[in-house]
Structures are given as C-alpha cells and as structure tokens.
CSV table of C-alpha atoms in Angstrom, one decimal:
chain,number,residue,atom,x,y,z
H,13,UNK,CA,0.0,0.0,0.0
H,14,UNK,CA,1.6,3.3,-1.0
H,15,UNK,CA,0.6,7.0,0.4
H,16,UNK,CA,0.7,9.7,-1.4
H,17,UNK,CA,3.0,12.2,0.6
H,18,UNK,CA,2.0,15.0,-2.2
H,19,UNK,CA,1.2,18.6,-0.8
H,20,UNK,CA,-0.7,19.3,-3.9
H,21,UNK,CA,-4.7,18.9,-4.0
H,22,UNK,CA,-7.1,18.6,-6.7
H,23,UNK,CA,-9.3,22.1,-5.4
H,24,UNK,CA,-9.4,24.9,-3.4
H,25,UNK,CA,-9.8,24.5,0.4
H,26,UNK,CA,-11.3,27.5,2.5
H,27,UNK,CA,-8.2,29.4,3.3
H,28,UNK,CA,-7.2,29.4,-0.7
H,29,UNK,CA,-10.7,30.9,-1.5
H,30,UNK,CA,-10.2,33.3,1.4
H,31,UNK,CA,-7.1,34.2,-0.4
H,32,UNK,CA,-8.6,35.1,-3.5
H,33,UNK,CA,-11.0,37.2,-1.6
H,34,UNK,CA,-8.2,38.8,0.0
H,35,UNK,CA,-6.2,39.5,-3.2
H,36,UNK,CA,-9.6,41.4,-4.9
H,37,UNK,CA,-9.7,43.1,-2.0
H,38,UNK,CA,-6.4,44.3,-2.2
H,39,UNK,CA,-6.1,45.1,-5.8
H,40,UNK,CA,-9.6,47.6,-5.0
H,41,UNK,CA,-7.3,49.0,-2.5
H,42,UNK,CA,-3.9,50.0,-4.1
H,43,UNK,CA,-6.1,51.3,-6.9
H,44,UNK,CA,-7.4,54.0,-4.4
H,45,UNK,CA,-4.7,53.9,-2.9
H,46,UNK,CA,-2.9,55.2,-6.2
H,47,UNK,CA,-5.6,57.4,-7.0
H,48,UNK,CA,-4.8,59.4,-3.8
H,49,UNK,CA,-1.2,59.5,-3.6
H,50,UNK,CA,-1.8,61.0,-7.1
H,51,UNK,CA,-3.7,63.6,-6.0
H,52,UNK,CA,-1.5,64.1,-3.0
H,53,UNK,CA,1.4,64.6,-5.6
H,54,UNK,CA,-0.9,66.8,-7.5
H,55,UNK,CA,-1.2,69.8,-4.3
H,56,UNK,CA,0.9,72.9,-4.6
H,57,UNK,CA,3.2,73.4,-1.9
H,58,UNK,CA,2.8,75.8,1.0
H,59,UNK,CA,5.5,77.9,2.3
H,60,UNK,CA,7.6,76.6,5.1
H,61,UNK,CA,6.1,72.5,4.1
H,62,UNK,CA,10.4,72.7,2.2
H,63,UNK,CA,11.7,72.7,5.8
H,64,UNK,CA,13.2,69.7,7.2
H,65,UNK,CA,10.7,68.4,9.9
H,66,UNK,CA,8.2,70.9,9.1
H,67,UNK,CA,5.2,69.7,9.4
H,68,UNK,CA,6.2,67.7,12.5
H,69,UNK,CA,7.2,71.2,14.2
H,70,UNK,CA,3.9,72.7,12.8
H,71,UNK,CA,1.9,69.5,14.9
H,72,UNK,CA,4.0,69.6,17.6
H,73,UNK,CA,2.9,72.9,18.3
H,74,UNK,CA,-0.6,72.5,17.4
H,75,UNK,CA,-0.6,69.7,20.4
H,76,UNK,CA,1.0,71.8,22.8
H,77,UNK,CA,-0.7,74.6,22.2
H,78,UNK,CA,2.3,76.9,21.3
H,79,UNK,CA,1.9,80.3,19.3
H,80,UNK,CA,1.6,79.6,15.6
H,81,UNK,CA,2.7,81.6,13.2
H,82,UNK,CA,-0.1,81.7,10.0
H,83,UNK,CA,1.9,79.6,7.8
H,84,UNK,CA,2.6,76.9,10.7
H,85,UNK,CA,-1.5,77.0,11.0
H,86,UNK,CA,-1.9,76.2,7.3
H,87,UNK,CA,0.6,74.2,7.3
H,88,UNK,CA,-0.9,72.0,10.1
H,89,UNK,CA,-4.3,72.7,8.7
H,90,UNK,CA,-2.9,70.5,5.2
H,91,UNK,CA,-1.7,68.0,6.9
H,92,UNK,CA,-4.4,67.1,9.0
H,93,UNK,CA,-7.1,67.4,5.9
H,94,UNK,CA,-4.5,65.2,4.3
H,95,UNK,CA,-4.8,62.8,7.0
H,96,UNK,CA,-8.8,63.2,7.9
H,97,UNK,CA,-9.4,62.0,4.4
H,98,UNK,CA,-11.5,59.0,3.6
H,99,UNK,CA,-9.6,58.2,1.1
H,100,UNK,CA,-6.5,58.0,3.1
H,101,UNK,CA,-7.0,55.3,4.8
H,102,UNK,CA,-6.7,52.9,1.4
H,103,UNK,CA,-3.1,52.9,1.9
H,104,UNK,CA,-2.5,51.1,5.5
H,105,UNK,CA,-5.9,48.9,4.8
H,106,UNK,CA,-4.0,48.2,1.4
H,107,UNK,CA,-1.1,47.0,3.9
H,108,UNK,CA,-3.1,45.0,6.1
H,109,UNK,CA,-5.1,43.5,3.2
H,110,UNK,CA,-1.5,42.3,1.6
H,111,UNK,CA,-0.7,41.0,5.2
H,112,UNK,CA,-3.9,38.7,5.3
H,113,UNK,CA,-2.9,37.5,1.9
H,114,UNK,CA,0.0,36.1,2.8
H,115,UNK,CA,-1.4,34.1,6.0
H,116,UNK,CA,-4.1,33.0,3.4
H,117,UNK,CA,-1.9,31.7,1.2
H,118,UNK,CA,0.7,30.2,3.2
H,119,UNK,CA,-2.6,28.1,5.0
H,120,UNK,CA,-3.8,27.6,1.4
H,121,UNK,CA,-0.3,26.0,0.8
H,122,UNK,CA,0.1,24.2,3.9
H,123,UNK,CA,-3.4,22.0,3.4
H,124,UNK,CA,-3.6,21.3,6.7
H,125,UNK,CA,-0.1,21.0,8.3
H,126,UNK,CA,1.2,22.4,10.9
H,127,UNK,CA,1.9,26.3,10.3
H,128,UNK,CA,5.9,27.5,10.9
H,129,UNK,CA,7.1,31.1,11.3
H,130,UNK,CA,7.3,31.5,8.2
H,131,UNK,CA,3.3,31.6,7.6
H,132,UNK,CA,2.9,34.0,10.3
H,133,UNK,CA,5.4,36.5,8.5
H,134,UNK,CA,1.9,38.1,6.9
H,135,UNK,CA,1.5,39.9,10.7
H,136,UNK,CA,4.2,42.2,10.3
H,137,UNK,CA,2.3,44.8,7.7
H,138,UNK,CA,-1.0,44.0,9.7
H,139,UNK,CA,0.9,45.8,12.8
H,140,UNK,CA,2.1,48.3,10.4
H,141,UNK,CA,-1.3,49.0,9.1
H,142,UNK,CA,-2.7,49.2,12.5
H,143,UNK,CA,0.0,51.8,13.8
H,144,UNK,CA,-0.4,53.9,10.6
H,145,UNK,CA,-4.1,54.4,11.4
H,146,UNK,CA,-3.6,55.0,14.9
H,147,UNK,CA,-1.5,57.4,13.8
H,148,UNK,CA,-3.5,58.9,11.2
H,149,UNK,CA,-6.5,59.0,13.6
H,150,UNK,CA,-4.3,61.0,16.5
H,151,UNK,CA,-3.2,63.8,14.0
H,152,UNK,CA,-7.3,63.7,12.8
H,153,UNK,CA,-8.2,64.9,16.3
H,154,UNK,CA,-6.2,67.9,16.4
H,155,UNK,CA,-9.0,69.4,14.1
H,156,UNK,CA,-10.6,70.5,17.2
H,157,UNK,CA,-8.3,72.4,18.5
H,158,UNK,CA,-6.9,74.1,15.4
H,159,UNK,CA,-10.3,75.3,14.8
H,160,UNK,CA,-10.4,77.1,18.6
H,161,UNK,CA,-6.7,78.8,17.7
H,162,UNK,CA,-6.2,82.3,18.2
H,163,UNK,CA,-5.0,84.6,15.8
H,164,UNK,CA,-2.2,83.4,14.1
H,165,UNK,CA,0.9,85.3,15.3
H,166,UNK,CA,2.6,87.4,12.3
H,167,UNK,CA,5.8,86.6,11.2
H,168,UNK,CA,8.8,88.8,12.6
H,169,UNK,CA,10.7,90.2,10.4
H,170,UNK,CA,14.5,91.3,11.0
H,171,UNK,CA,14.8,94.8,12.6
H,172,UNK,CA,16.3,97.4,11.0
H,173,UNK,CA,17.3,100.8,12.0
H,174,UNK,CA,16.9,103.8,10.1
C-alpha cells in the first residue's frame, strides 16, 4: 500500500478561497490607494512645508498649544485634511489586506499542516497597518483644536534701524 505524501490537491480548500478574496480586495485597495497618492502629488506646496521636519514642528505645536505663526497653521491645517481623508486610509488597509494574503496563502499551501514562522510573516504589515491608522486617527483629532486657535501670530521680520 503506498501513500501519497504530495502537498498538492485537486481544489481549493477554505483558506485558498479566502485568499482570493483577500487578493480582490487588495487590488480595489492599491487602486485608491494610487488614485490618492496621485492627487496628494498633484497639491501645490505651501510655504515653510520645504523645511526639514516641518510639518512635525507645525503638529508639535498644534498639540502643545504653542503660538503659531499663519503659515505653521496652514501648514498644520494641510496636513491634517491630508490625514482626515477617507480616502486616506486605502493605503494602511492596502497594507493590512496584503498582510492577510500572505497568511491566506501560506494556510492555502500548507493544506492542513502544521503552520511554521514562516506563515505567520503576513503579521508584520497588519501591525504596520494598524500603527499607521492609529497614527493617522491621533493627528485627525487635532481638528478641534486648530479650529479654537487664536490669531495666528505674524511673522517677525528682521529689525532694521533707520
């Protein structure tokens, strides 16, 4: 009597349907994805978003609640529009979709064995997805508070005697 010791199957089992589920999913996603970074690309820039670490000093600010001066407030303003989109949170759920992908398919390929490391690897952009959105979602809250700013201090100039 011989056994067939093959990993291959005739069909699909669950998690291999799952993964085709996964991977429509995932192409709907980096298409919006794309669509947006396109547009992001597409936005003039605003004075001051050049500087190194700009927009992180502009939020940093915004958080403390340290004077602003009026291009640090539209600068912070962008950035949290940027982030508030819908649309902007295609690109870590295209992450965490490409994560459950790769679980799905390394169970699909398994077909019932015991699962190594290896299949679990698929975790790594699901935490990544999952930080990005936090992320996203902490800098969406500061809309509160940069609609209830003052005036926006005006920029100081260099003095000059006459």
């Amino acid at each position: 009597m011989t056994f067939d010791t093959s990993t291959h199957t005739a069909g699909l089992g669950l998690w291999g349907l799952l993964m085709f589920v996964a991977l429509g999913v995932e192409l709907v996603l980096a298409s919006l994805a794309f669509v947006y970074v396109r547009r992001l690309l597409a936005l003039r820039t605003l004075p001051g978003a050049d500087d190194l670490n700009s927009y992180q000093k502009a939020l940093r600010k915004l958080r403390k609640d340290e004077p602003m001066t009026e291009d640090e407030v539209n600068l912070a303003g962008r950035i949290i529009d940027i982030r508030r989109a819908p649309l902007a949170y295609t690109v870590p759920a295209a992450f965490m979709t490409l994560g459950v992908f790769y679980v799905l398919g390394s169970l699909e390929y398994l077909h019932g064995h015991q699962a190594s490391e290896r299949t679990f690897l698929g975790v790594i952009p699901m935490f990544t997805a999952t930080n990005l959105i936090i992320q996203m979602r902490k800098t969406a809250r500061l809309k509160k508070r940069l609609t209830k700013l003052p005036a926006p201090q005006p920029m100081s100039g260099p003095v000059t005697a006459h």
